[in-house]
XYZ file of C-alpha atoms in Angstrom:
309
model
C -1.671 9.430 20.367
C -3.391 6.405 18.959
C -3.275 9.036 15.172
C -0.643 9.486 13.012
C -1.137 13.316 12.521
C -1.220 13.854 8.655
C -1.372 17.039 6.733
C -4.510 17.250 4.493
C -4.337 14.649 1.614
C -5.425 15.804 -2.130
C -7.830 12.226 -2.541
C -9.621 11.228 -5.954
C -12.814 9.774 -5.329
C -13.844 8.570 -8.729
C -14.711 5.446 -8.925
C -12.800 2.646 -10.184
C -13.174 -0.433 -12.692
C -10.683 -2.814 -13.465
C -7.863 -0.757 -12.355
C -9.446 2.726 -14.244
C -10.463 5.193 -12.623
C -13.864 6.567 -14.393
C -13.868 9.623 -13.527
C -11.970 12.116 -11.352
C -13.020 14.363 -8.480
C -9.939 15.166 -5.545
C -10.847 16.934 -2.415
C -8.337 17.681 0.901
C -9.379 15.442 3.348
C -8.006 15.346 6.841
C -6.546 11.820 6.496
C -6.765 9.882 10.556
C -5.085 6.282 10.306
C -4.031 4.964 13.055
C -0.247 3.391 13.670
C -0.246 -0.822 13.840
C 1.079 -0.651 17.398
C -2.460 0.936 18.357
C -4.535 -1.236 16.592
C -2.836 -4.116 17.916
C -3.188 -2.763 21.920
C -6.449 -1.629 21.295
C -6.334 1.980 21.344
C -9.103 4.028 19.362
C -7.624 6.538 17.029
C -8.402 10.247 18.210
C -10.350 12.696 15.774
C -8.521 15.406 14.996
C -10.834 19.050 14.599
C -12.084 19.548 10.646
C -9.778 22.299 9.300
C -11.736 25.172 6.926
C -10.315 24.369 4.233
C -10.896 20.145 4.439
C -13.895 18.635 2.303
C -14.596 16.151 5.029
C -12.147 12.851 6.698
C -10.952 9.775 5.094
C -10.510 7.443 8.394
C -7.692 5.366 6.968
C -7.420 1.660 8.258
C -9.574 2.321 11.716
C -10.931 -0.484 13.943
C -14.224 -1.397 12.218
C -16.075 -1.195 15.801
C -14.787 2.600 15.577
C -15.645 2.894 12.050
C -19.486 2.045 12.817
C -20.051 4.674 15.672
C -18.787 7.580 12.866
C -22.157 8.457 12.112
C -23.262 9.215 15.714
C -19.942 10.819 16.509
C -20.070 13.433 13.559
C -23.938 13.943 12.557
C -24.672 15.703 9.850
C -21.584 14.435 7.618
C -21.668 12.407 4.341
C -20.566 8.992 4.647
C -19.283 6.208 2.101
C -16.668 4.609 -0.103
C -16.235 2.421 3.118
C -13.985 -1.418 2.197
C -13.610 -3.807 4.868
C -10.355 -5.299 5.071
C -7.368 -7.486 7.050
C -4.887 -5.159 8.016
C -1.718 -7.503 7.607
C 1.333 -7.354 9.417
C 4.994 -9.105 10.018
C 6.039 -9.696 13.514
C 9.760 -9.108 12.984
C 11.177 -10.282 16.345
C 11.617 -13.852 15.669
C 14.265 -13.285 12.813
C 14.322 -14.228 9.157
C 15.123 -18.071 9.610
C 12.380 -18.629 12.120
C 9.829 -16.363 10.089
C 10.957 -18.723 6.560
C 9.905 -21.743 8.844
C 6.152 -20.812 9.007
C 5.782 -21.189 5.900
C 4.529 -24.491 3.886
C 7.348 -26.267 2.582
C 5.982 -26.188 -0.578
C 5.396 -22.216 -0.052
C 9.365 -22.017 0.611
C 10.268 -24.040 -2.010
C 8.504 -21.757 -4.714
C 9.942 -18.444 -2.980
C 12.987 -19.993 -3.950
C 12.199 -21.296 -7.469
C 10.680 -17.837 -8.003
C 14.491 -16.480 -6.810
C 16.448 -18.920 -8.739
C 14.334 -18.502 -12.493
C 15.213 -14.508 -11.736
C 18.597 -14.867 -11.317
C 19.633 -17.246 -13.984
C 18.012 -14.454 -16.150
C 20.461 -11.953 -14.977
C 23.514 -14.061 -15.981
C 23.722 -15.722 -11.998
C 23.556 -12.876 -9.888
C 20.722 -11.279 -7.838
C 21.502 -7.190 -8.694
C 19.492 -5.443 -5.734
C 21.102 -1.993 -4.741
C 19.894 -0.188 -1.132
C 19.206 3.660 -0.707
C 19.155 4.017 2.189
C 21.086 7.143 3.417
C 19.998 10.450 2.486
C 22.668 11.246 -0.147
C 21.450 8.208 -2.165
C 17.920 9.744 -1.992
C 18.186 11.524 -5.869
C 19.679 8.002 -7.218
C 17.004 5.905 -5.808
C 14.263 8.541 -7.293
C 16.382 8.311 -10.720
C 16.184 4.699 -11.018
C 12.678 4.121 -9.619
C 10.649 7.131 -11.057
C 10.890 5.961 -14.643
C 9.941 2.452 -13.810
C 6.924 3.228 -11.492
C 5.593 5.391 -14.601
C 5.511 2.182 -16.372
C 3.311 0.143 -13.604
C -0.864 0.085 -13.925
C -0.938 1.579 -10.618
C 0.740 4.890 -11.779
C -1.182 5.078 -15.385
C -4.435 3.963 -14.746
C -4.620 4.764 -10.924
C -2.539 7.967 -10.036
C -0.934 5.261 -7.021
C 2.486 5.163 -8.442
C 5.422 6.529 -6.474
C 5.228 10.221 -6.125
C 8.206 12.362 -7.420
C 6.937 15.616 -6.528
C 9.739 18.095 -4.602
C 7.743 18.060 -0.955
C 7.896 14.015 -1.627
C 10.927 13.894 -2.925
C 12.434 16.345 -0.026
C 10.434 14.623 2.382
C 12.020 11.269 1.185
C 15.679 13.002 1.945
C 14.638 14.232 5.718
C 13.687 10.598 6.753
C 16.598 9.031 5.172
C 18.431 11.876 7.369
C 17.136 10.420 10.310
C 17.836 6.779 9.406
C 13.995 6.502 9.108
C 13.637 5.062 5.402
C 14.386 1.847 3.923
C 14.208 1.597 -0.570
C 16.097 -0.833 -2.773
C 15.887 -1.207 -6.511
C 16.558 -4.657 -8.488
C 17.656 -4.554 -11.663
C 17.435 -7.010 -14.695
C 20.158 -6.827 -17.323
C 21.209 -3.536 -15.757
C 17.476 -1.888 -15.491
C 15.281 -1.063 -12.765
C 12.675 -3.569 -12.434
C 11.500 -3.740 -9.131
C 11.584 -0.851 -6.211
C 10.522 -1.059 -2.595
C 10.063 2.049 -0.542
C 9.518 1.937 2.947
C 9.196 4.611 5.582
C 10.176 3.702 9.461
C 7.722 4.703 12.033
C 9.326 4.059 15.271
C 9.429 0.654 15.265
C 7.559 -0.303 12.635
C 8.608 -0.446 8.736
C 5.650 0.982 6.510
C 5.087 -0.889 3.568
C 4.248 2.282 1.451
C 4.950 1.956 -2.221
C 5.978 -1.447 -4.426
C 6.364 -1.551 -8.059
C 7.772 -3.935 -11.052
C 7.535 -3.503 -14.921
C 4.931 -5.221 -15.924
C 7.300 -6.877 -18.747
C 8.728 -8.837 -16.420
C 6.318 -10.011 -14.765
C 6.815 -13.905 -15.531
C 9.590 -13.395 -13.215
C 8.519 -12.326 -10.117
C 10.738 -9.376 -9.132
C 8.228 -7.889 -6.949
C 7.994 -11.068 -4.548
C 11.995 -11.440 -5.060
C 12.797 -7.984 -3.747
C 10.177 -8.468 -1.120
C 12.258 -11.784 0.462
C 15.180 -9.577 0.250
C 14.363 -7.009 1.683
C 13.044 -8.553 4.945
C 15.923 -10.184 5.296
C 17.810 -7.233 5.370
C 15.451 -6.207 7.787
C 15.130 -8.433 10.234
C 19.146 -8.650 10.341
C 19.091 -5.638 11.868
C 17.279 -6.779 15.070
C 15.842 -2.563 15.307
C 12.147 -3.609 14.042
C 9.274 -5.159 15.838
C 6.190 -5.181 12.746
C 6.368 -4.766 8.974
C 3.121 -3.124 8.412
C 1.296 -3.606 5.184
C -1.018 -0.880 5.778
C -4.608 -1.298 4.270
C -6.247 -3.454 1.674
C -6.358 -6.997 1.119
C -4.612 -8.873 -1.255
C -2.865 -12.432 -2.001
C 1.113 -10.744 -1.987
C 0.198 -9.399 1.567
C -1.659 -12.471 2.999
C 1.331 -14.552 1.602
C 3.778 -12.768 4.018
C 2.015 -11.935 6.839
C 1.821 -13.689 10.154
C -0.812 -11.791 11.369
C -3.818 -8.873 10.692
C -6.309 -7.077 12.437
C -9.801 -6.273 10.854
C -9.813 -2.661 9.466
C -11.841 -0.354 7.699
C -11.640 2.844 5.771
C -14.496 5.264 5.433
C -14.820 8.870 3.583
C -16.922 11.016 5.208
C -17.598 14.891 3.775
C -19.275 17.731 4.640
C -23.100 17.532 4.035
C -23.166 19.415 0.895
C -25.512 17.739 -1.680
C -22.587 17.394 -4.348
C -20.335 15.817 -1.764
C -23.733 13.163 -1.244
C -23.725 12.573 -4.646
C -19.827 12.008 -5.001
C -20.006 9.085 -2.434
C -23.289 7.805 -3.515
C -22.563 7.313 -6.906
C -19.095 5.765 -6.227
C -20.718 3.249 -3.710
C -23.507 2.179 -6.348
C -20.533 1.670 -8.857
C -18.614 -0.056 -6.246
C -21.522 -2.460 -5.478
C -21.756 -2.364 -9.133
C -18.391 -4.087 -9.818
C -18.402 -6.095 -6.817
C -21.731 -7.967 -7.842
C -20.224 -8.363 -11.777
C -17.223 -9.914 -10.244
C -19.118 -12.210 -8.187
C -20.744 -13.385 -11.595
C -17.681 -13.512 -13.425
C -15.974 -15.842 -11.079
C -19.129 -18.222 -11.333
C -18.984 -17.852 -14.698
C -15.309 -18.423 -14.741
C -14.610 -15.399 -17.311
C -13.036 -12.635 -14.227
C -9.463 -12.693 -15.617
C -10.624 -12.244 -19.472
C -12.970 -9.339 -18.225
C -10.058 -7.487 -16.325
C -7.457 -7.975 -19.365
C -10.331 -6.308 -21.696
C -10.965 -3.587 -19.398
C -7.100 -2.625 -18.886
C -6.239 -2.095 -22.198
């Protein structure tokens, strides 16, 4: 199948500003992404049937040429909330020294400035501990649950790493199966950084990233990301490190490649679901046109810092 097959996914589709989410309205939706290894070969993902008790989809990260024939394919639905996006990706297969050399030298130079300031903070040593296996499941969770709570994506956005039981046992099964790779660093002792990443076959899923935001002068994020593709290419099991979807400068700084994606809610044609997606579109195209005048005006980062706190 060109699908991962997903269990109905609770999704919020208030809109958001600045990182805060304005209002809140979640509906099950029959999530249909499709894995990297289609998207690269060209496969279209498969539509799965609407279950009874599903609002509408939310086609996660689809081929944008698929994306565009939704609304002949399923007349009669709601469609919106759509972004346009790279879908990045690692190729894994060359190894770590080979994937350091494509970048700049100036690029490599900073990864390892970033690496060095870090670990002169921590009295010389880079503390990064792996939980992998699935009796080091309930440590990992201990260490990285109080930490994500502290990030803007868990306060403001509900994005944080989940620590619900199903996740949580969920978490266990895969690191059972040798399908799950996490680490923690750690900064004088605390959790500062976590990396979770589920394995797909033969691809490592880039699922959930977080750092305290007190140290973010350091870098940990970027730190435990060099690490931990190290580790992971010196396996030699993994062919692509997929960043799933969205844009942003982290992902297009390690990536060697993407393919152009989109994502697109569509609901049932009830006129409150209409109203859901057309009001979070006009906010949307809202924020997107401020931003646009921000940046000429060169005020965008004082206008996010206002509207986080």
């Amino acid at each position: 199948m060109a699908s991962a097959a997903l269990p109905l996914q609770p999704v919020d589709l208030g809109p958001v500003i600045a990182s805060r989410r304005l209002w809140r309205r979640r509906l099950p939706l029959q999530q249909i992404e499709p894995t990297l290894t289609a998207l690269i070969e060209g496969r279209q993902p498969t539509i799965d049937p609407l279950p009874d008790d599903a609002a509408g989809y939310r086609f996660q990260s689809c081929p944008r040429a698929f994306i565009d024939s939704l609304s002949q394919r399923l007349p009669g639905m709601a469609a919106g909330r759509r972004q346009d996006f790279p879908r990045h990706y690692i190729d894994m297969t060359t190894g770590f020294d080979a994937y350091l050399a494509r970048f700049s030298g100036k690029t490599r130079s900073t990864l390892r400035r970033k690496t060095r300031k870090l670990v002169s903070q921590n009295g010389g040593t880079l503390e990064v501990r792996s939980f992998h296996r699935a009796e080091e499941s309930k440590a990992f969770f201990s260490d990285a649950l109080p930490l994500s709570a502290r990030t803007y994506q868990d306060r403001l956005l509900d994005a944080g790493l989940p620590g619900d039981a199903l996740f949580r046992a969920e978490a266990k099964r895969l690191a059972g199966q040798d399908a799950l790779r996490a680490w923690v660093l750690y900064l004088a002792g605390r959790p500062a950084a976590y990396l979770y990443l589920p394995v797909i076959g033969e691809t490592v899923r880039y699922d959930f990233l977080g750092y305290d935001p007190a140290c973010a002068s350091l870098s940990p994020g970027t730190v435990l990301q060099m690490h931990a593709l190290e580790e992971i290419m010196a396996e030699e099991r993994f062919r692509w490190f997929d960043f799933t979807s969205g844009d942003g400068a982290h992902k297009r700084l390690f990536a060697t490649g993407s393919v152009d994606c989109s994502t697109l809610v569509m609901l049932r044609g009830e006129w409150r679901n209409r109203l859901t997606l057309a009001a979070g579109d006009a906010i949307d195209a809202a924020v997107d046109r401020a931003g646009h005048l921000a940046d000429r005006w060169g005020i965008k980062a004082k206008l996010k810092g206002l509207l986080r706190r």
